[in-house]
Amino acid sequence: MSIEHRLVGHISVHPIGLMEAEEDEWLMMHIGLAQLLFFFFPAASDVGSPLIMYDFHPDMMPDIMDALNPGIKLSDGIAGYQKKMLKFDRRKLLPLSTRLMIFEYYHACVQRHLYFKQLVQSAHDYQTATLASATVFLPFRRSETSGPASAPSVSKKTFIFVSKNPAFTLRLESLCATFPSAKVVCLLRDPVQSVPSMVSYISMVWHAFSSPTMLYPEARRLLGFCEAHYLYPLMHLHTSVRQKSSFAFVSYHRLIRDLALVVNRDLLPRLFADWKENSSTTQYLLREQDKTARFSSSHDYNF
């Protein structure tokens, strides 16, 4: 029996394996700073530690709740929260230099990924190229005067790096400082569904790598952890100096129900002013929407 099957073969939330595609958060594991490391060492982990909470601190929560008081306008609440954050004792957080140093490592990982992606794409385009107006880097290219063996020109393509990273929700300040032109999309799922799902999922992984005596260890502390993931992005993005067109909040249930409509008509036009709907993207989104409609999760839990 393989090591992979012994470790994660019985985890059935979504395809999990040592060579399966996963969130970028696992890159942090190589420097011992992954938030998700508490999956492997629950007894030694502190859900509220600065490393896990990162740009957020539990002491911010009362101010966030005050800002969301139904008795005041949201704009007034956000303005009040922003003033309080100017006085917040940021020594309670990881030092800013440390947080940015960690994200410099992640930035380097993304650079290497995009370089290799471009290299592979260039090689592929070389095989199928037709004459075009611009050229991209190719592994080799002779001059245009060298005869029939000359490499053809290929069209340069613009790539958008898309990264799904729920763990980065509490790292928005550091993320935006490292990637100032980044677009941020926050999916909002009904907490009545998402919170029990997350508590159950983490419990499942803890039981896979250790031997907790409770079915759902640290359930109450994880509830606060989930709460921070919902409320911190709302406050941070609205109080940051970033343009409002650089972030969006999207209903998870509406997205999975009308993926093509939400992405083409709402999300991308908001994030990219020059976005134009095209048939190939729409067809791809419709296929994904159909796959989502036919998907049935095997994640089963009962609190």
PDB file of C-alpha atoms in Angstrom:
ATOM      1  CA  MET A   1       0.000   0.000   0.000  1.00  0.00           C
ATOM      2  CA  SER A   2       1.445   3.389  -1.010  1.00  0.00           C
ATOM      3  CA  ILE A   3       2.360   6.037   1.546  1.00  0.00           C
ATOM      4  CA  GLU A   4      -0.096   8.402  -0.120  1.00  0.00           C
ATOM      5  CA  HIS A   5      -2.989   5.963   0.239  1.00  0.00           C
ATOM      6  CA  ARG A   6      -2.132   5.241   3.865  1.00  0.00           C
ATOM      7  CA  LEU A   7      -1.977   8.938   4.733  1.00  0.00           C
ATOM      8  CA  VAL A   8      -4.877  10.452   2.825  1.00  0.00           C
ATOM      9  CA  GLY A   9      -6.670   7.607   1.061  1.00  0.00           C
ATOM     10  CA  HIS A  10      -9.636   7.757   3.442  1.00  0.00           C
ATOM     11  CA  ILE A  11     -10.128  11.533   3.203  1.00  0.00           C
ATOM     12  CA  SER A  12     -12.987  12.032   0.775  1.00  0.00           C
ATOM     13  CA  VAL A  13     -13.815  15.763   0.846  1.00  0.00           C
ATOM     14  CA  HIS A  14     -12.111  16.434  -2.504  1.00  0.00           C
ATOM     15  CA  PRO A  15      -9.273  14.713  -4.386  1.00  0.00           C
ATOM     16  CA  ILE A  16      -6.295  14.810  -2.021  1.00  0.00           C
ATOM     17  CA  GLY A  17      -2.854  13.427  -2.727  1.00  0.00           C
ATOM     18  CA  LEU A  18       0.832  14.162  -2.484  1.00  0.00           C
ATOM     19  CA  MET A  19       0.891  15.061  -6.196  1.00  0.00           C
ATOM     20  CA  GLU A  20      -2.610  16.584  -6.504  1.00  0.00           C
ATOM     21  CA  ALA A  21      -3.058  20.267  -7.317  1.00  0.00           C
ATOM     22  CA  GLU A  22      -3.615  22.214  -4.121  1.00  0.00           C
ATOM     23  CA  GLU A  23      -3.695  25.743  -2.727  1.00  0.00           C
ATOM     24  CA  ASP A  24      -0.585  27.913  -2.848  1.00  0.00           C
ATOM     25  CA  GLU A  25      -0.630  27.975   0.948  1.00  0.00           C
ATOM     26  CA  TRP A  26       1.226  24.671   0.906  1.00  0.00           C
ATOM     27  CA  LEU A  27       4.223  26.446  -0.633  1.00  0.00           C
ATOM     28  CA  MET A  28       4.683  28.040   2.783  1.00  0.00           C
ATOM     29  CA  MET A  29       5.242  24.585   4.210  1.00  0.00           C
ATOM     30  CA  HIS A  30       8.720  24.528   2.664  1.00  0.00           C
ATOM     31  CA  ILE A  31       9.776  27.328   5.006  1.00  0.00           C
ATOM     32  CA  GLY A  32       7.769  26.012   7.975  1.00  0.00           C
ATOM     33  CA  LEU A  33       5.257  28.871   7.902  1.00  0.00           C
ATOM     34  CA  ALA A  34       2.100  27.348   6.442  1.00  0.00           C
ATOM     35  CA  GLN A  35      -1.086  28.164   8.299  1.00  0.00           C
ATOM     36  CA  LEU A  36      -2.248  24.666   7.433  1.00  0.00           C
ATOM     37  CA  LEU A  37       0.606  23.054   9.356  1.00  0.00           C
ATOM     38  CA  PHE A  38      -1.736  22.846  12.327  1.00  0.00           C
ATOM     39  CA  PHE A  39      -3.388  20.017  10.360  1.00  0.00           C
ATOM     40  CA  PHE A  40      -0.333  17.917  11.153  1.00  0.00           C
ATOM     41  CA  PHE A  41       0.485  19.192  14.638  1.00  0.00           C
ATOM     42  CA  PRO A  42      -2.845  20.046  16.301  1.00  0.00           C
ATOM     43  CA  ALA A  43      -1.552  19.498  19.832  1.00  0.00           C
ATOM     44  CA  ALA A  44       1.261  22.008  19.330  1.00  0.00           C
ATOM     45  CA  SER A  45      -0.828  24.502  17.360  1.00  0.00           C
ATOM     46  CA  ASP A  46      -2.524  27.650  18.525  1.00  0.00           C
ATOM     47  CA  VAL A  47      -5.389  28.671  16.254  1.00  0.00           C
ATOM     48  CA  GLY A  48      -5.047  32.236  17.542  1.00  0.00           C
ATOM     49  CA  SER A  49      -1.274  32.564  17.103  1.00  0.00           C
ATOM     50  CA  PRO A  50       0.105  35.574  15.161  1.00  0.00           C
ATOM     51  CA  LEU A  51       1.447  33.248  12.464  1.00  0.00           C
ATOM     52  CA  ILE A  52      -2.032  31.890  11.759  1.00  0.00           C
ATOM     53  CA  MET A  53      -3.952  35.149  12.213  1.00  0.00           C
ATOM     54  CA  TYR A  54      -1.226  37.099  10.376  1.00  0.00           C
ATOM     55  CA  ASP A  55      -2.661  40.566   9.504  1.00  0.00           C
ATOM     56  CA  PHE A  56      -5.594  40.069  11.873  1.00  0.00           C
ATOM     57  CA  HIS A  57      -5.724  39.979  15.662  1.00  0.00           C
ATOM     58  CA  PRO A  58      -8.703  38.870  17.807  1.00  0.00           C
ATOM     59  CA  ASP A  59      -8.572  42.244  19.579  1.00  0.00           C
ATOM     60  CA  MET A  60      -9.779  43.802  16.322  1.00  0.00           C
ATOM     61  CA  MET A  61     -13.070  41.915  16.499  1.00  0.00           C
ATOM     62  CA  PRO A  62     -14.924  44.245  18.928  1.00  0.00           C
ATOM     63  CA  ASP A  63     -14.140  47.209  16.664  1.00  0.00           C
ATOM     64  CA  ILE A  64     -15.323  45.259  13.629  1.00  0.00           C
ATOM     65  CA  MET A  65     -18.562  44.357  15.392  1.00  0.00           C
ATOM     66  CA  ASP A  66     -19.060  48.016  16.370  1.00  0.00           C
ATOM     67  CA  ALA A  67     -18.579  49.026  12.735  1.00  0.00           C
ATOM     68  CA  LEU A  68     -21.232  46.512  11.660  1.00  0.00           C
ATOM     69  CA  ASN A  69     -23.760  47.672  14.252  1.00  0.00           C
ATOM     70  CA  PRO A  70     -27.179  47.717  12.517  1.00  0.00           C
ATOM     71  CA  GLY A  71     -27.905  51.039  14.219  1.00  0.00           C
ATOM     72  CA  ILE A  72     -25.314  52.956  12.147  1.00  0.00           C
ATOM     73  CA  LYS A  73     -24.635  53.342   8.453  1.00  0.00           C
ATOM     74  CA  LEU A  74     -22.008  50.980   7.092  1.00  0.00           C
ATOM     75  CA  SER A  75     -20.004  53.903   5.666  1.00  0.00           C
ATOM     76  CA  ASP A  76     -19.916  55.543   9.108  1.00  0.00           C
ATOM     77  CA  GLY A  77     -18.984  52.243  10.750  1.00  0.00           C
ATOM     78  CA  ILE A  78     -16.137  51.693   8.282  1.00  0.00           C
ATOM     79  CA  ALA A  79     -14.846  55.234   8.842  1.00  0.00           C
ATOM     80  CA  GLY A  80     -14.916  54.679  12.609  1.00  0.00           C
ATOM     81  CA  TYR A  81     -13.107  51.367  12.276  1.00  0.00           C
ATOM     82  CA  GLN A  82     -10.420  52.991  10.147  1.00  0.00           C
ATOM     83  CA  LYS A  83      -9.757  55.611  12.834  1.00  0.00           C
ATOM     84  CA  LYS A  84      -9.512  52.950  15.534  1.00  0.00           C
ATOM     85  CA  MET A  85      -7.051  50.935  13.456  1.00  0.00           C
ATOM     86  CA  LEU A  86      -4.749  53.939  13.301  1.00  0.00           C
ATOM     87  CA  LYS A  87      -4.423  53.613  17.072  1.00  0.00           C
ATOM     88  CA  PHE A  88      -4.286  49.811  17.168  1.00  0.00           C
ATOM     89  CA  ASP A  89      -1.185  48.391  18.855  1.00  0.00           C
ATOM     90  CA  ARG A  90       0.343  46.601  15.875  1.00  0.00           C
ATOM     91  CA  ARG A  91       2.971  45.015  18.114  1.00  0.00           C
ATOM     92  CA  LYS A  92       0.329  42.350  18.736  1.00  0.00           C
ATOM     93  CA  LEU A  93       0.785  41.221  15.136  1.00  0.00           C
ATOM     94  CA  LEU A  94       3.778  39.634  13.465  1.00  0.00           C
ATOM     95  CA  PRO A  95       6.254  42.435  12.670  1.00  0.00           C
ATOM     96  CA  LEU A  96       5.468  43.978   9.301  1.00  0.00           C
ATOM     97  CA  SER A  97       8.997  43.245   8.093  1.00  0.00           C
ATOM     98  CA  THR A  98       8.481  39.555   8.913  1.00  0.00           C
ATOM     99  CA  ARG A  99       5.140  39.377   7.143  1.00  0.00           C
ATOM    100  CA  LEU A 100       6.527  41.031   4.025  1.00  0.00           C
ATOM    101  CA  MET A 101       9.624  38.839   4.075  1.00  0.00           C
ATOM    102  CA  ILE A 102       7.385  35.758   4.042  1.00  0.00           C
ATOM    103  CA  PHE A 103       5.419  37.169   1.128  1.00  0.00           C
ATOM    104  CA  GLU A 104       8.624  37.970  -0.752  1.00  0.00           C
ATOM    105  CA  TYR A 105       9.224  34.227  -0.711  1.00  0.00           C
ATOM    106  CA  TYR A 106       5.722  33.620  -2.075  1.00  0.00           C
ATOM    107  CA  HIS A 107       6.266  36.340  -4.693  1.00  0.00           C
ATOM    108  CA  ALA A 108       9.406  34.533  -5.874  1.00  0.00           C
ATOM    109  CA  CYS A 109       7.448  31.260  -6.118  1.00  0.00           C
ATOM    110  CA  VAL A 110       4.823  32.932  -8.312  1.00  0.00           C
ATOM    111  CA  GLN A 111       7.522  34.477 -10.512  1.00  0.00           C
ATOM    112  CA  ARG A 112       9.086  31.081 -11.137  1.00  0.00           C
ATOM    113  CA  HIS A 113       5.703  29.535 -11.880  1.00  0.00           C
ATOM    114  CA  LEU A 114       4.787  32.226 -14.402  1.00  0.00           C
ATOM    115  CA  TYR A 115       8.202  32.090 -16.065  1.00  0.00           C
ATOM    116  CA  PHE A 116       7.920  28.332 -16.560  1.00  0.00           C
ATOM    117  CA  LYS A 117       4.319  28.677 -17.736  1.00  0.00           C
ATOM    118  CA  GLN A 118       5.389  31.245 -20.320  1.00  0.00           C
ATOM    119  CA  LEU A 119       8.300  29.063 -21.396  1.00  0.00           C
ATOM    120  CA  VAL A 120       6.034  26.053 -21.956  1.00  0.00           C
ATOM    121  CA  GLN A 121       3.459  28.197 -23.760  1.00  0.00           C
ATOM    122  CA  SER A 122       6.162  29.659 -25.978  1.00  0.00           C
ATOM    123  CA  ALA A 123       7.369  26.190 -26.903  1.00  0.00           C
ATOM    124  CA  HIS A 124       3.805  25.128 -27.678  1.00  0.00           C
ATOM    125  CA  ASP A 125       3.188  28.252 -29.766  1.00  0.00           C
ATOM    126  CA  TYR A 126       6.410  27.592 -31.657  1.00  0.00           C
ATOM    127  CA  GLN A 127       4.998  24.298 -32.860  1.00  0.00           C
ATOM    128  CA  THR A 128       1.740  25.799 -34.110  1.00  0.00           C
ATOM    129  CA  ALA A 129       2.766  29.389 -34.888  1.00  0.00           C
ATOM    130  CA  THR A 130       1.537  31.500 -37.746  1.00  0.00           C
ATOM    131  CA  LEU A 131       2.925  34.884 -38.707  1.00  0.00           C
ATOM    132  CA  ALA A 132       1.810  37.597 -36.290  1.00  0.00           C
ATOM    133  CA  SER A 133       2.723  41.105 -35.254  1.00  0.00           C
ATOM    134  CA  ALA A 134       4.602  40.390 -32.012  1.00  0.00           C
ATOM    135  CA  THR A 135       7.081  37.823 -30.817  1.00  0.00           C
ATOM    136  CA  VAL A 136       7.621  36.115 -27.511  1.00  0.00           C
ATOM    137  CA  PHE A 137      10.651  34.492 -25.970  1.00  0.00           C
ATOM    138  CA  LEU A 138      11.459  31.137 -27.536  1.00  0.00           C
ATOM    139  CA  PRO A 139      14.052  28.595 -26.379  1.00  0.00           C
ATOM    140  CA  PHE A 140      15.859  29.176 -29.669  1.00  0.00           C
ATOM    141  CA  ARG A 141      15.337  31.352 -32.735  1.00  0.00           C
ATOM    142  CA  ARG A 142      17.404  32.006 -35.794  1.00  0.00           C
ATOM    143  CA  SER A 143      17.437  35.318 -37.598  1.00  0.00           C
ATOM    144  CA  GLU A 144      14.855  35.920 -40.285  1.00  0.00           C
ATOM    145  CA  THR A 145      17.572  35.850 -42.927  1.00  0.00           C
ATOM    146  CA  SER A 146      18.788  32.381 -42.060  1.00  0.00           C
ATOM    147  CA  GLY A 147      16.588  30.564 -44.541  1.00  0.00           C
ATOM    148  CA  PRO A 148      13.748  28.035 -44.293  1.00  0.00           C
ATOM    149  CA  ALA A 149      14.756  26.910 -40.817  1.00  0.00           C
ATOM    150  CA  SER A 150      13.880  30.291 -39.295  1.00  0.00           C
ATOM    151  CA  ALA A 151      11.491  30.203 -36.361  1.00  0.00           C
ATOM    152  CA  PRO A 152       8.135  31.849 -37.119  1.00  0.00           C
ATOM    153  CA  SER A 153       6.831  34.746 -35.060  1.00  0.00           C
ATOM    154  CA  VAL A 154       4.078  34.002 -32.581  1.00  0.00           C
ATOM    155  CA  SER A 155       1.448  36.161 -30.951  1.00  0.00           C
ATOM    156  CA  LYS A 156       2.213  37.360 -27.467  1.00  0.00           C
ATOM    157  CA  LYS A 157      -0.452  36.387 -24.942  1.00  0.00           C
ATOM    158  CA  THR A 158      -1.346  38.003 -21.677  1.00  0.00           C
ATOM    159  CA  PHE A 159      -1.664  35.613 -18.765  1.00  0.00           C
ATOM    160  CA  ILE A 160      -3.630  36.321 -15.611  1.00  0.00           C
ATOM    161  CA  PHE A 161      -2.446  34.347 -12.607  1.00  0.00           C
ATOM    162  CA  VAL A 162      -5.491  33.088 -10.713  1.00  0.00           C
ATOM    163  CA  SER A 163      -4.932  31.693  -7.233  1.00  0.00           C
ATOM    164  CA  LYS A 164      -7.571  30.255  -4.907  1.00  0.00           C
ATOM    165  CA  ASN A 165      -6.248  30.672  -1.377  1.00  0.00           C
ATOM    166  CA  PRO A 166      -8.758  30.778   1.502  1.00  0.00           C
ATOM    167  CA  ALA A 167      -5.819  30.858   3.936  1.00  0.00           C
ATOM    168  CA  PHE A 168      -4.819  34.260   2.506  1.00  0.00           C
ATOM    169  CA  THR A 169      -8.077  35.803   3.717  1.00  0.00           C
ATOM    170  CA  LEU A 170      -6.361  36.970   6.912  1.00  0.00           C
ATOM    171  CA  ARG A 171      -3.292  38.124   4.949  1.00  0.00           C
ATOM    172  CA  LEU A 172      -4.875  40.724   2.697  1.00  0.00           C
ATOM    173  CA  GLU A 173      -2.730  43.596   3.958  1.00  0.00           C
ATOM    174  CA  SER A 174       0.498  41.714   3.218  1.00  0.00           C
ATOM    175  CA  LEU A 175      -0.863  40.289  -0.035  1.00  0.00           C
ATOM    176  CA  CYS A 176      -1.870  43.697  -1.394  1.00  0.00           C
ATOM    177  CA  ALA A 177       1.457  45.224  -0.327  1.00  0.00           C
ATOM    178  CA  THR A 178       3.358  42.517  -2.213  1.00  0.00           C
ATOM    179  CA  PHE A 179       1.071  42.469  -5.263  1.00  0.00           C
ATOM    180  CA  PRO A 180      -0.228  46.065  -5.547  1.00  0.00           C
ATOM    181  CA  SER A 181      -2.030  45.413  -8.831  1.00  0.00           C
ATOM    182  CA  ALA A 182      -3.755  42.238  -7.589  1.00  0.00           C
ATOM    183  CA  LYS A 183      -7.503  41.798  -7.870  1.00  0.00           C
ATOM    184  CA  VAL A 184      -9.183  40.242  -4.834  1.00  0.00           C
ATOM    185  CA  VAL A 185     -12.393  38.223  -5.004  1.00  0.00           C
ATOM    186  CA  CYS A 186     -14.034  37.102  -1.760  1.00  0.00           C
ATOM    187  CA  LEU A 187     -16.598  34.325  -2.030  1.00  0.00           C
ATOM    188  CA  LEU A 188     -19.379  34.605   0.526  1.00  0.00           C
ATOM    189  CA  ARG A 189     -20.927  31.285   1.453  1.00  0.00           C
ATOM    190  CA  ASP A 190     -23.735  30.895   3.968  1.00  0.00           C
ATOM    191  CA  PRO A 191     -21.895  30.376   7.306  1.00  0.00           C
ATOM    192  CA  VAL A 192     -24.597  27.930   8.389  1.00  0.00           C
ATOM    193  CA  GLN A 193     -23.146  25.649   5.715  1.00  0.00           C
ATOM    194  CA  SER A 194     -19.512  26.684   5.487  1.00  0.00           C
ATOM    195  CA  VAL A 195     -18.585  26.806   9.182  1.00  0.00           C
ATOM    196  CA  PRO A 196     -19.734  23.253  10.091  1.00  0.00           C
ATOM    197  CA  SER A 197     -18.125  22.041   6.862  1.00  0.00           C
ATOM    198  CA  MET A 198     -14.774  23.592   7.796  1.00  0.00           C
ATOM    199  CA  VAL A 199     -14.861  22.348  11.401  1.00  0.00           C
ATOM    200  CA  SER A 200     -15.673  18.858  10.151  1.00  0.00           C
ATOM    201  CA  TYR A 201     -12.974  18.974   7.462  1.00  0.00           C
ATOM    202  CA  ILE A 202     -10.245  20.069   9.876  1.00  0.00           C
ATOM    203  CA  SER A 203     -11.385  17.416  12.328  1.00  0.00           C
ATOM    204  CA  MET A 204     -11.151  14.791   9.588  1.00  0.00           C
ATOM    205  CA  VAL A 205      -7.565  15.773   8.776  1.00  0.00           C
ATOM    206  CA  TRP A 206      -6.597  15.899  12.472  1.00  0.00           C
ATOM    207  CA  HIS A 207      -7.910  12.374  12.905  1.00  0.00           C
ATOM    208  CA  ALA A 208      -5.871  11.319   9.858  1.00  0.00           C
ATOM    209  CA  PHE A 209      -2.559  12.611  11.221  1.00  0.00           C
ATOM    210  CA  SER A 210      -3.024  12.308  14.981  1.00  0.00           C
ATOM    211  CA  SER A 211      -5.312  10.709  17.574  1.00  0.00           C
ATOM    212  CA  PRO A 212      -7.633  13.316  19.145  1.00  0.00           C
ATOM    213  CA  THR A 213      -9.964  12.078  21.873  1.00  0.00           C
ATOM    214  CA  MET A 214     -12.865  14.262  20.670  1.00  0.00           C
ATOM    215  CA  LEU A 215     -14.782  13.909  17.423  1.00  0.00           C
ATOM    216  CA  TYR A 216     -14.547  17.648  16.681  1.00  0.00           C
ATOM    217  CA  PRO A 217     -11.522  19.046  18.548  1.00  0.00           C
ATOM    218  CA  GLU A 218     -11.243  22.798  19.141  1.00  0.00           C
ATOM    219  CA  ALA A 219     -14.690  23.333  17.608  1.00  0.00           C
ATOM    220  CA  ARG A 220     -15.462  26.514  19.558  1.00  0.00           C
ATOM    221  CA  ARG A 221     -12.091  28.120  18.808  1.00  0.00           C
ATOM    222  CA  LEU A 222     -12.505  27.255  15.149  1.00  0.00           C
ATOM    223  CA  LEU A 223     -15.835  29.101  15.153  1.00  0.00           C
ATOM    224  CA  GLY A 224     -13.993  32.314  16.043  1.00  0.00           C
ATOM    225  CA  PHE A 225     -11.399  31.502  13.399  1.00  0.00           C
ATOM    226  CA  CYS A 226     -14.160  31.245  10.779  1.00  0.00           C
ATOM    227  CA  GLU A 227     -15.755  34.475  12.001  1.00  0.00           C
ATOM    228  CA  ALA A 228     -12.496  36.337  11.395  1.00  0.00           C
ATOM    229  CA  HIS A 229     -12.387  35.021   7.821  1.00  0.00           C
ATOM    230  CA  TYR A 230     -15.813  36.513   7.176  1.00  0.00           C
ATOM    231  CA  LEU A 231     -15.426  39.904   8.821  1.00  0.00           C
ATOM    232  CA  TYR A 232     -11.773  40.919   8.416  1.00  0.00           C
ATOM    233  CA  PRO A 233     -11.851  41.097   4.561  1.00  0.00           C
ATOM    234  CA  LEU A 234     -14.973  43.253   4.681  1.00  0.00           C
ATOM    235  CA  MET A 235     -13.308  45.789   6.957  1.00  0.00           C
ATOM    236  CA  HIS A 236      -9.818  45.683   5.482  1.00  0.00           C
ATOM    237  CA  LEU A 237     -10.779  46.039   1.828  1.00  0.00           C
ATOM    238  CA  HIS A 238     -13.247  48.839   2.521  1.00  0.00           C
ATOM    239  CA  THR A 239     -10.757  50.777   4.666  1.00  0.00           C
ATOM    240  CA  SER A 240      -7.724  50.281   2.434  1.00  0.00           C
ATOM    241  CA  VAL A 241      -6.559  52.864  -0.078  1.00  0.00           C
ATOM    242  CA  ARG A 242      -7.103  50.401  -2.902  1.00  0.00           C
ATOM    243  CA  GLN A 243      -9.570  51.328  -5.622  1.00  0.00           C
ATOM    244  CA  LYS A 244     -12.949  49.714  -5.150  1.00  0.00           C
ATOM    245  CA  SER A 245     -12.647  48.185  -8.616  1.00  0.00           C
ATOM    246  CA  SER A 246      -9.745  46.052  -7.372  1.00  0.00           C
ATOM    247  CA  PHE A 247     -11.888  43.809  -5.172  1.00  0.00           C
ATOM    248  CA  ALA A 248     -15.292  42.188  -5.226  1.00  0.00           C
ATOM    249  CA  PHE A 249     -17.534  40.171  -2.933  1.00  0.00           C
ATOM    250  CA  VAL A 250     -19.444  37.399  -4.687  1.00  0.00           C
ATOM    251  CA  SER A 251     -22.258  35.186  -3.436  1.00  0.00           C
ATOM    252  CA  TYR A 252     -21.034  31.592  -3.518  1.00  0.00           C
ATOM    253  CA  HIS A 253     -24.528  30.199  -4.097  1.00  0.00           C
ATOM    254  CA  ARG A 254     -25.249  32.606  -6.951  1.00  0.00           C
ATOM    255  CA  LEU A 255     -21.867  31.852  -8.488  1.00  0.00           C
ATOM    256  CA  ILE A 256     -22.359  28.080  -8.621  1.00  0.00           C
ATOM    257  CA  ARG A 257     -25.931  28.522  -9.898  1.00  0.00           C
ATOM    258  CA  ASP A 258     -25.169  31.070 -12.656  1.00  0.00           C
ATOM    259  CA  LEU A 259     -21.402  30.874 -13.135  1.00  0.00           C
ATOM    260  CA  ALA A 260     -21.241  32.210 -16.691  1.00  0.00           C
ATOM    261  CA  LEU A 261     -23.663  35.059 -15.995  1.00  0.00           C
ATOM    262  CA  VAL A 262     -21.982  36.200 -12.764  1.00  0.00           C
ATOM    263  CA  VAL A 263     -18.440  36.038 -14.170  1.00  0.00           C
ATOM    264  CA  ASN A 264     -19.185  37.612 -17.561  1.00  0.00           C
ATOM    265  CA  ARG A 265     -21.706  40.254 -16.524  1.00  0.00           C
ATOM    266  CA  ASP A 266     -20.761  41.144 -12.935  1.00  0.00           C
ATOM    267  CA  LEU A 267     -17.315  40.027 -11.819  1.00  0.00           C
ATOM    268  CA  LEU A 268     -14.922  40.535 -14.737  1.00  0.00           C
ATOM    269  CA  PRO A 269     -16.388  43.872 -15.929  1.00  0.00           C
ATOM    270  CA  ARG A 270     -15.957  45.186 -12.387  1.00  0.00           C
ATOM    271  CA  LEU A 271     -12.344  44.037 -12.084  1.00  0.00           C
ATOM    272  CA  PHE A 272     -11.237  44.723 -15.667  1.00  0.00           C
ATOM    273  CA  ALA A 273     -12.609  47.831 -17.358  1.00  0.00           C
ATOM    274  CA  ASP A 274     -11.650  46.568 -20.833  1.00  0.00           C
ATOM    275  CA  TRP A 275     -13.205  43.111 -20.382  1.00  0.00           C
ATOM    276  CA  LYS A 276     -15.300  41.927 -23.322  1.00  0.00           C
ATOM    277  CA  GLU A 277     -17.378  38.789 -23.213  1.00  0.00           C
ATOM    278  CA  ASN A 278     -16.309  36.143 -25.712  1.00  0.00           C
ATOM    279  CA  SER A 279     -17.855  32.874 -26.787  1.00  0.00           C
ATOM    280  CA  SER A 280     -14.932  30.595 -25.882  1.00  0.00           C
ATOM    281  CA  THR A 281     -14.835  31.854 -22.272  1.00  0.00           C
ATOM    282  CA  THR A 282     -18.614  31.598 -22.016  1.00  0.00           C
ATOM    283  CA  GLN A 283     -18.612  28.022 -23.288  1.00  0.00           C
ATOM    284  CA  TYR A 284     -15.896  27.081 -20.805  1.00  0.00           C
ATOM    285  CA  LEU A 285     -17.852  28.638 -17.930  1.00  0.00           C
ATOM    286  CA  LEU A 286     -21.030  26.847 -18.994  1.00  0.00           C
ATOM    287  CA  ARG A 287     -19.206  23.511 -18.992  1.00  0.00           C
ATOM    288  CA  GLU A 288     -17.877  24.199 -15.496  1.00  0.00           C
ATOM    289  CA  GLN A 289     -21.345  25.268 -14.379  1.00  0.00           C
ATOM    290  CA  ASP A 290     -22.774  21.985 -15.644  1.00  0.00           C
ATOM    291  CA  LYS A 291     -20.049  19.991 -13.854  1.00  0.00           C
ATOM    292  CA  THR A 292     -20.834  21.847 -10.629  1.00  0.00           C
ATOM    293  CA  ALA A 293     -24.549  21.097 -10.980  1.00  0.00           C
ATOM    294  CA  ARG A 294     -23.798  17.383 -11.354  1.00  0.00           C
ATOM    295  CA  PHE A 295     -21.265  17.276  -8.511  1.00  0.00           C
ATOM    296  CA  SER A 296     -22.194  15.549  -5.281  1.00  0.00           C
ATOM    297  CA  SER A 297     -19.830  15.937  -2.335  1.00  0.00           C
ATOM    298  CA  SER A 298     -18.940  12.889  -0.263  1.00  0.00           C
ATOM    299  CA  HIS A 299     -18.192  15.112   2.731  1.00  0.00           C
ATOM    300  CA  ASP A 300     -20.667  13.855   5.297  1.00  0.00           C
ATOM    301  CA  TYR A 301     -20.955  15.253   8.841  1.00  0.00           C
ATOM    302  CA  ASN A 302     -23.557  15.726  11.547  1.00  0.00           C
ATOM    303  CA  PHE A 303     -23.181  18.051  14.527  1.00  0.00           C
TER     304      PHE A 303
END
